[in-house]
Amino acid sequence: MLEGKPPRCIHIYNKVGVGYIGDRILVAICGEKKKGILVGLKQVQAPKVPKFDTNNLVLIDDNGTPLGTRIQVPIPHILRTKMKEKTHSKGADYTKLIAIASRFI
Amino acid sequence: MYPEFLPDPNPLYRNALREKLERIDMLARRTRIAIPEFYVGSILAVTYSEPHAPGKVNKFVGICIERNGSGLRSSFLLRNIVDNQGIEVCYELYDPAIQKIDCLRLEKRLDSHLRYLRDAPAKYSTFPFDLEPEFLPEGASVPVNDIKVPLNGLPWLEKWERQELKGIIIKGVTFSKKRNAKTKISAKPWEKYDLMKIYRETIPEEEQNEIFNEVYTKLHEIEITKRRLKHKRTFIRPQKTG
């Protein structure tokens, strides 16, 4: 999201309360509540995991399908494994998010 | 040339036996992988095995903005801008997952760290991934790049004006009265004359010589074998087809 008011995180769906890479969060964006996946973080990362200059988010619906059709920023490779672990046969399906990524780093 | 062989000067973390064992391990790792000479400001390419990638191998190119740690824990931080997105990756120098470290451009900068590139325009930290390696003539000293980087406007990630950095230009930035006053209070112009402080933060030269004498013969041998291998033709595994 390059223009407009940046989205604001209002909840993180994990038990720590701190959003890490691959976590699902709830954001307030354009006056609506939307869910998203954290795909890049500003915080200090483990060795070999990229640290980004901005916090990046991909908006998804309840089934885990991304709302958009393209991801313009690079996606860390570790997200593949993280999202595969979180995908369940009858629950959320995050394979589409990985599929639309344009570049991995 | 090999700053990571020197231990942490803090006496709380000193342990002669551990340091010795670490040096043996570092030399053992160096016989397997060629770790080139590089400094803050050099451009490096790191090829490492990434279990999460489809080909299990990944490569990252970037400018070294910081070197941290000592011994086996020494690490360096690479920065690059890909698709208008600043990316930093920290690598541990003696990480067994690293397959190759290439120094694409060997040079020094004016400062001991370049973290201020985070607050500088994108062109100062953008490097193409297919950058050709530049070779210096044999025996030449490492060039110092005295480029001055203009910074973006406030807000900044750190208070760069307090760090006495030589490689930045602060222009068109107006600080508040309070910030200027605090900068003046926190300035410590006498610290460069504080011999005791320098003594506490560095390893004395006698001790350095002792350590380097210990590792020098082994490093020299590694250097010679490396040079010999460079002229040899390397085996390229044939690609499977069909």
Short mmCIF file of C-alpha atoms in Angstrom, two decimals:
data_model
loop_
_atom_site.label_atom_id
_atom_site.label_comp_id
_atom_site.label_asym_id
_atom_site.label_seq_id
_atom_site.Cartn_x
_atom_site.Cartn_y
_atom_site.Cartn_z
CA MET A 1 0.00 0.00 0.00
CA LEU A 2 1.89 2.98 -1.28
CA GLU A 3 -0.67 5.73 -0.80
CA GLY A 4 -3.40 6.61 1.70
CA LYS A 5 -3.60 6.06 5.41
CA PRO A 6 -1.50 3.06 6.48
CA PRO A 7 -3.40 0.12 7.99
CA ARG A 8 -3.42 -0.16 11.76
CA CYS A 9 -3.07 -3.46 13.58
CA ILE A 10 -5.87 -4.07 16.07
CA HIS A 11 -5.33 -7.73 16.96
CA ILE A 12 -2.78 -10.52 16.53
CA TYR A 13 -4.01 -14.09 16.38
CA ASN A 14 -1.34 -15.73 18.50
CA LYS A 15 -0.74 -16.20 22.19
CA VAL A 16 2.26 -13.89 22.59
CA GLY A 17 0.69 -10.63 21.52
CA VAL A 18 3.69 -9.81 19.32
CA GLY A 19 3.35 -10.38 15.60
CA TYR A 20 6.07 -12.50 14.02
CA ILE A 21 6.60 -13.52 10.43
CA GLY A 22 3.66 -15.55 9.08
CA ASP A 23 1.26 -14.53 11.85
CA ARG A 24 -2.35 -13.68 11.11
CA ILE A 25 -3.45 -10.24 12.26
CA LEU A 26 -6.56 -8.06 12.17
CA VAL A 27 -6.11 -4.57 10.77
CA ALA A 28 -8.18 -1.45 10.37
CA ILE A 29 -7.82 -0.36 6.76
CA CYS A 30 -9.90 2.16 4.81
CA GLY A 31 -12.51 2.16 7.60
CA GLU A 32 -12.93 -1.61 7.47
CA LYS A 33 -11.67 -4.55 9.50
CA LYS A 34 -9.62 -6.97 7.42
CA LYS A 35 -7.41 -9.94 8.18
CA GLY A 36 -3.88 -10.19 6.91
CA ILE A 37 -0.67 -12.20 7.04
CA LEU A 38 2.61 -10.59 8.10
CA VAL A 39 5.09 -11.23 5.29
CA GLY A 40 7.95 -8.91 6.21
CA LEU A 41 8.99 -7.32 9.48
CA LYS A 42 11.08 -4.40 10.61
CA GLN A 43 12.16 -6.03 13.87
CA VAL A 44 15.55 -7.73 14.21
CA GLN A 45 15.37 -11.21 12.71
CA ALA A 46 17.27 -14.45 13.20
CA PRO A 47 20.40 -14.98 11.07
CA LYS A 48 19.64 -15.55 7.36
CA VAL A 49 16.08 -14.24 7.70
CA PRO A 50 15.63 -10.89 5.92
CA LYS A 51 14.69 -7.81 7.88
CA PHE A 52 12.68 -5.28 5.90
CA ASP A 53 12.55 -1.50 6.09
CA THR A 54 8.75 -1.57 6.51
CA ASN A 55 6.25 -3.96 8.04
CA ASN A 56 4.53 -5.75 5.15
CA LEU A 57 1.13 -7.38 5.11
CA VAL A 58 -0.96 -9.38 2.62
CA LEU A 59 -4.71 -9.03 3.09
CA ILE A 60 -6.61 -12.33 3.11
CA ASP A 61 -10.18 -13.47 3.57
CA ASP A 62 -11.31 -16.01 6.19
CA ASN A 63 -10.25 -18.99 4.06
CA GLY A 64 -6.71 -17.68 3.63
CA THR A 65 -7.13 -16.62 0.00
CA PRO A 66 -5.42 -13.29 -0.71
CA LEU A 67 -7.71 -10.40 -1.67
CA GLY A 68 -5.30 -9.00 -4.23
CA THR A 69 -3.71 -10.62 -7.24
CA ARG A 70 -0.09 -9.54 -6.96
CA ILE A 71 2.54 -9.11 -4.25
CA GLN A 72 5.00 -6.44 -5.26
CA VAL A 73 7.52 -6.76 -2.43
CA PRO A 74 9.95 -9.67 -2.03
CA ILE A 75 8.80 -12.46 0.29
CA PRO A 76 11.20 -14.31 2.61
CA HIS A 77 11.75 -17.96 1.74
CA ILE A 78 11.04 -19.03 5.31
CA LEU A 79 7.41 -18.02 4.79
CA ARG A 80 6.92 -21.02 2.49
CA THR A 81 7.58 -23.44 5.33
CA LYS A 82 5.74 -21.31 7.89
CA MET A 83 2.61 -21.10 5.75
CA LYS A 84 2.76 -24.80 4.83
CA GLU A 85 2.71 -25.66 8.53
CA LYS A 86 -0.31 -23.45 9.10
CA THR A 87 -2.29 -24.82 6.15
CA HIS A 88 -4.76 -27.55 7.13
CA SER A 89 -6.89 -29.62 4.80
CA LYS A 90 -10.17 -28.30 6.18
CA GLY A 91 -8.98 -25.01 7.62
CA ALA A 92 -7.24 -22.05 6.05
CA ASP A 93 -5.37 -22.61 2.80
CA TYR A 94 -2.36 -20.34 2.40
CA THR A 95 -0.84 -21.94 -0.70
CA LYS A 96 -2.37 -19.24 -2.90
CA LEU A 97 -0.51 -16.54 -0.99
CA ILE A 98 2.81 -18.20 -1.77
CA ALA A 99 1.71 -18.77 -5.37
CA ILE A 100 1.11 -15.08 -6.16
CA ALA A 101 4.43 -13.91 -4.71
CA SER A 102 6.57 -12.33 -7.43
CA ARG A 103 9.99 -12.67 -5.84
CA PHE A 104 11.53 -14.58 -2.98
CA ILE A 105 14.59 -13.39 -1.14
CA MET B 1 42.60 -8.31 8.19
CA TYR B 2 41.16 -10.97 10.49
CA PRO B 3 39.39 -8.95 13.22
CA GLU B 4 37.22 -11.87 14.28
CA PHE B 5 40.22 -13.75 15.65
CA LEU B 6 40.51 -11.19 18.43
CA PRO B 7 38.35 -11.89 21.48
CA ASP B 8 35.82 -9.57 23.07
CA PRO B 9 37.83 -7.05 25.14
CA ASN B 10 35.31 -7.14 27.97
CA PRO B 11 37.05 -9.04 30.82
CA LEU B 12 33.71 -10.56 31.84
CA TYR B 13 33.62 -12.58 28.62
CA ARG B 14 37.31 -13.57 28.53
CA ASN B 15 38.26 -17.21 28.83
CA ALA B 16 41.63 -18.22 27.45
CA LEU B 17 40.75 -21.87 26.87
CA ARG B 18 37.46 -21.14 25.12
CA GLU B 19 39.16 -18.57 22.89
CA LYS B 20 41.82 -21.08 21.92
CA LEU B 21 39.26 -23.78 21.11
CA GLU B 22 37.26 -21.30 19.08
CA ARG B 23 40.34 -20.33 17.07
CA ILE B 24 40.96 -24.00 16.26
CA ASP B 25 37.36 -24.37 15.09
CA MET B 26 37.59 -21.20 13.01
CA LEU B 27 40.72 -22.42 11.27
CA ALA B 28 39.08 -25.77 10.65
CA ARG B 29 36.16 -24.01 9.00
CA ARG B 30 38.48 -21.82 6.95
CA THR B 31 40.09 -24.89 5.39
CA ARG B 32 36.67 -25.77 3.97
CA ILE B 33 35.48 -22.35 2.80
CA ALA B 34 37.35 -19.31 1.52
CA ILE B 35 36.33 -16.34 3.66
CA PRO B 36 37.66 -13.27 1.83
CA GLU B 37 39.00 -10.11 3.35
CA PHE B 38 36.22 -7.53 3.64
CA TYR B 39 35.37 -4.39 5.57
CA VAL B 40 32.35 -2.29 6.37
CA GLY B 41 31.42 -0.76 3.01
CA SER B 42 32.49 -3.73 0.89
CA ILE B 43 29.94 -5.39 -1.38
CA LEU B 44 29.53 -9.09 -0.70
CA ALA B 45 27.66 -11.96 -2.32
CA VAL B 46 26.70 -14.82 -0.02
CA THR B 47 25.55 -18.19 -1.35
CA TYR B 48 24.01 -20.35 1.34
CA SER B 49 21.82 -23.42 1.61
CA GLU B 50 18.25 -22.43 2.35
CA PRO B 51 16.09 -25.40 3.34
CA HIS B 52 12.96 -23.37 2.59
CA ALA B 53 13.85 -22.53 -1.02
CA PRO B 54 12.85 -24.87 -3.87
CA GLY B 55 16.45 -25.28 -5.10
CA LYS B 56 17.76 -25.40 -1.48
CA VAL B 57 20.28 -22.69 -2.41
CA ASN B 58 19.91 -18.95 -2.16
CA LYS B 59 22.13 -16.00 -2.93
CA PHE B 60 22.08 -12.50 -1.50
CA VAL B 61 24.14 -9.51 -2.58
CA GLY B 62 24.51 -6.38 -0.51
CA ILE B 63 26.76 -3.82 1.09
CA CYS B 64 28.23 -4.77 4.45
CA ILE B 65 26.91 -2.15 6.87
CA GLU B 66 28.03 -3.61 10.16
CA ARG B 67 30.35 -6.26 11.57
CA ASN B 68 29.55 -7.67 14.98
CA GLY B 69 30.79 -10.19 17.45
CA SER B 70 34.05 -12.03 17.77
CA GLY B 71 35.22 -15.59 17.46
CA LEU B 72 32.76 -18.16 16.14
CA ARG B 73 29.86 -15.79 16.79
CA SER B 74 31.13 -13.04 14.49
CA SER B 75 28.51 -11.85 12.03
CA PHE B 76 27.99 -9.26 9.34
CA LEU B 77 24.93 -7.40 8.14
CA LEU B 78 24.24 -6.97 4.42
CA ARG B 79 21.88 -4.37 3.03
CA ASN B 80 20.34 -4.01 -0.41
CA ILE B 81 17.22 -2.55 -1.98
CA VAL B 82 15.12 -4.99 -4.02
CA ASP B 83 11.88 -3.84 -5.71
CA ASN B 84 12.01 -0.51 -3.79
CA GLN B 85 12.09 -2.42 -0.52
CA GLY B 86 15.09 -2.13 1.77
CA ILE B 87 16.26 -5.55 2.92
CA GLU B 88 18.88 -6.43 5.49
CA VAL B 89 20.16 -9.92 6.19
CA CYS B 90 22.50 -10.87 9.01
CA TYR B 91 24.90 -13.75 8.37
CA GLU B 92 27.18 -15.51 10.79
CA LEU B 93 30.67 -15.73 9.34
CA TYR B 94 31.30 -19.32 10.45
CA ASP B 95 27.81 -20.62 9.70
CA PRO B 96 28.14 -24.12 8.19
CA ALA B 97 25.14 -23.39 5.92
CA ILE B 98 27.13 -20.78 4.01
CA GLN B 99 28.56 -22.26 0.83
CA LYS B 100 30.42 -19.32 -0.62
CA ILE B 101 31.28 -15.72 0.28
CA ASP B 102 32.43 -13.49 -2.58
CA CYS B 103 33.75 -9.99 -2.15
CA LEU B 104 32.50 -8.20 -5.27
CA ARG B 105 33.97 -4.80 -4.42
CA LEU B 106 36.62 -4.45 -1.75
CA GLU B 107 36.62 -1.00 -0.20
CA LYS B 108 36.38 0.82 3.09
CA ARG B 109 34.17 3.70 4.16
CA LEU B 110 34.81 6.57 6.53
CA ASP B 111 32.74 5.19 9.40
CA SER B 112 32.84 2.07 11.53
CA HIS B 113 29.22 1.27 10.63
CA LEU B 114 26.86 2.34 7.83
CA ARG B 115 23.54 1.93 9.62
CA TYR B 116 22.70 5.46 8.45
CA LEU B 117 22.01 4.05 4.97
CA ARG B 118 18.59 3.12 6.39
CA ASP B 119 17.81 6.84 6.53
CA ALA B 120 19.51 7.72 3.22
CA PRO B 121 18.03 7.80 -0.31
CA ALA B 122 17.60 4.40 -1.97
CA LYS B 123 20.33 4.87 -4.56
CA TYR B 124 23.07 4.69 -1.92
CA SER B 125 22.19 1.12 -0.98
CA THR B 126 20.97 -0.32 -4.29
CA PHE B 127 23.19 -2.98 -5.88
CA PRO B 128 22.24 -5.32 -8.73
CA PHE B 129 22.29 -9.04 -7.95
CA ASP B 130 24.40 -9.76 -11.06
CA LEU B 131 27.19 -7.35 -10.11
CA GLU B 132 30.53 -8.35 -11.63
CA PRO B 133 33.40 -8.78 -9.15
CA GLU B 134 36.07 -6.09 -9.34
CA PHE B 135 39.67 -7.14 -8.84
CA LEU B 136 42.33 -4.98 -7.29
CA PRO B 137 45.93 -5.22 -8.52
CA GLU B 138 48.11 -7.53 -6.42
CA GLY B 139 49.66 -5.80 -3.44
CA ALA B 140 47.44 -2.72 -3.65
CA SER B 141 46.09 -1.28 -0.42
CA VAL B 142 42.35 -1.31 0.22
CA PRO B 143 40.81 1.87 -1.27
CA VAL B 144 38.78 4.12 1.00
CA ASN B 145 35.55 5.39 -0.52
CA ASP B 146 35.11 8.90 0.88
CA ILE B 147 31.55 9.33 -0.39
CA LYS B 148 29.34 11.56 1.75
CA VAL B 149 25.76 10.37 1.97
CA PRO B 150 22.98 12.96 2.31
CA LEU B 151 20.28 11.86 4.73
CA ASN B 152 16.52 12.03 4.34
CA GLY B 153 14.43 14.32 6.52
CA LEU B 154 13.31 13.54 10.04
CA PRO B 155 12.17 11.24 11.63
CA TRP B 156 15.31 9.13 11.78
CA LEU B 157 15.87 5.68 13.23
CA GLU B 158 18.82 6.86 15.32
CA LYS B 159 20.21 10.23 16.35
CA TRP B 160 22.89 10.35 13.67
CA GLU B 161 23.96 13.90 14.50
CA ARG B 162 25.30 12.73 17.87
CA GLN B 163 27.47 9.92 16.55
CA GLU B 164 30.25 12.03 14.98
CA LEU B 165 29.87 10.29 11.60
CA LYS B 166 32.17 11.41 8.81
CA GLY B 167 30.30 9.91 5.87
CA ILE B 168 27.04 11.85 6.15
CA ILE B 169 25.78 15.27 5.14
CA ILE B 170 22.99 16.71 7.27
CA LYS B 171 21.39 19.31 5.06
CA GLY B 172 17.90 20.77 5.06
CA VAL B 173 17.14 19.20 8.43
CA THR B 174 16.13 21.55 11.23
CA PHE B 175 16.30 20.20 14.75
CA SER B 176 14.18 21.48 17.58
CA LYS B 177 15.77 23.72 20.18
CA LYS B 178 15.50 20.94 22.75
CA ARG B 179 17.24 18.44 20.49
CA ASN B 180 20.08 20.83 19.77
CA ALA B 181 20.55 21.47 23.48
CA LYS B 182 20.58 17.73 24.23
CA THR B 183 23.12 17.13 21.46
CA LYS B 184 25.37 19.73 23.07
CA ILE B 185 25.01 18.12 26.52
CA SER B 186 25.62 14.58 25.29
CA ALA B 187 28.71 15.52 23.27
CA LYS B 188 31.90 13.98 24.67
CA PRO B 189 34.78 15.62 22.79
CA TRP B 190 37.29 14.48 25.41
CA GLU B 191 36.65 10.80 24.86
CA LYS B 192 39.19 10.46 22.07
CA TYR B 193 41.91 11.46 24.54
CA ASP B 194 40.73 8.95 27.14
CA LEU B 195 43.59 6.44 27.02
CA MET B 196 42.00 4.21 29.64
CA LYS B 197 38.80 3.94 27.61
CA ILE B 198 40.74 2.96 24.49
CA TYR B 199 42.68 0.42 26.56
CA ARG B 200 39.49 -1.12 27.89
CA GLU B 201 37.86 -1.33 24.47
CA THR B 202 40.75 -2.88 22.54
CA ILE B 203 42.97 -5.90 22.85
CA PRO B 204 46.57 -4.77 23.66
CA GLU B 205 49.06 -5.13 20.83
CA GLU B 206 51.21 -7.72 22.64
CA GLU B 207 48.19 -9.94 23.06
CA GLN B 208 47.17 -9.39 19.42
CA ASN B 209 50.61 -10.47 18.24
CA GLU B 210 50.40 -13.58 20.39
CA ILE B 211 47.05 -14.54 18.84
CA PHE B 212 48.07 -13.77 15.27
CA ASN B 213 51.37 -15.63 15.63
CA GLU B 214 49.38 -18.64 16.67
CA VAL B 215 47.05 -18.58 13.65
CA TYR B 216 49.29 -16.99 11.05
CA THR B 217 51.09 -20.13 9.79
CA LYS B 218 47.80 -21.99 9.37
CA LEU B 219 46.14 -19.05 7.62
CA HIS B 220 49.13 -18.70 5.32
CA GLU B 221 48.89 -22.36 4.36
CA ILE B 222 45.18 -21.95 3.63
CA GLU B 223 45.93 -18.91 1.48
CA ILE B 224 48.48 -20.84 -0.58
CA THR B 225 46.20 -23.82 -1.16
CA LYS B 226 43.41 -21.43 -2.09
CA ARG B 227 45.61 -19.77 -4.70
CA ARG B 228 46.65 -23.16 -6.06
CA LEU B 229 43.04 -24.28 -6.34
CA LYS B 230 42.11 -21.11 -8.19
CA HIS B 231 44.29 -22.11 -11.15
CA LYS B 232 42.98 -25.67 -11.14
CA ARG B 233 39.93 -26.44 -13.20
CA THR B 234 36.93 -27.03 -10.99
CA PHE B 235 34.70 -30.04 -11.44
CA ILE B 236 31.27 -29.07 -12.68
CA ARG B 237 28.60 -31.63 -12.01
CA PRO B 238 26.79 -32.43 -15.26
CA GLN B 239 23.16 -31.38 -15.32
CA LYS B 240 20.52 -34.10 -15.45
CA THR B 241 18.37 -33.84 -18.56
CA GLY B 242 15.23 -35.54 -19.69
#
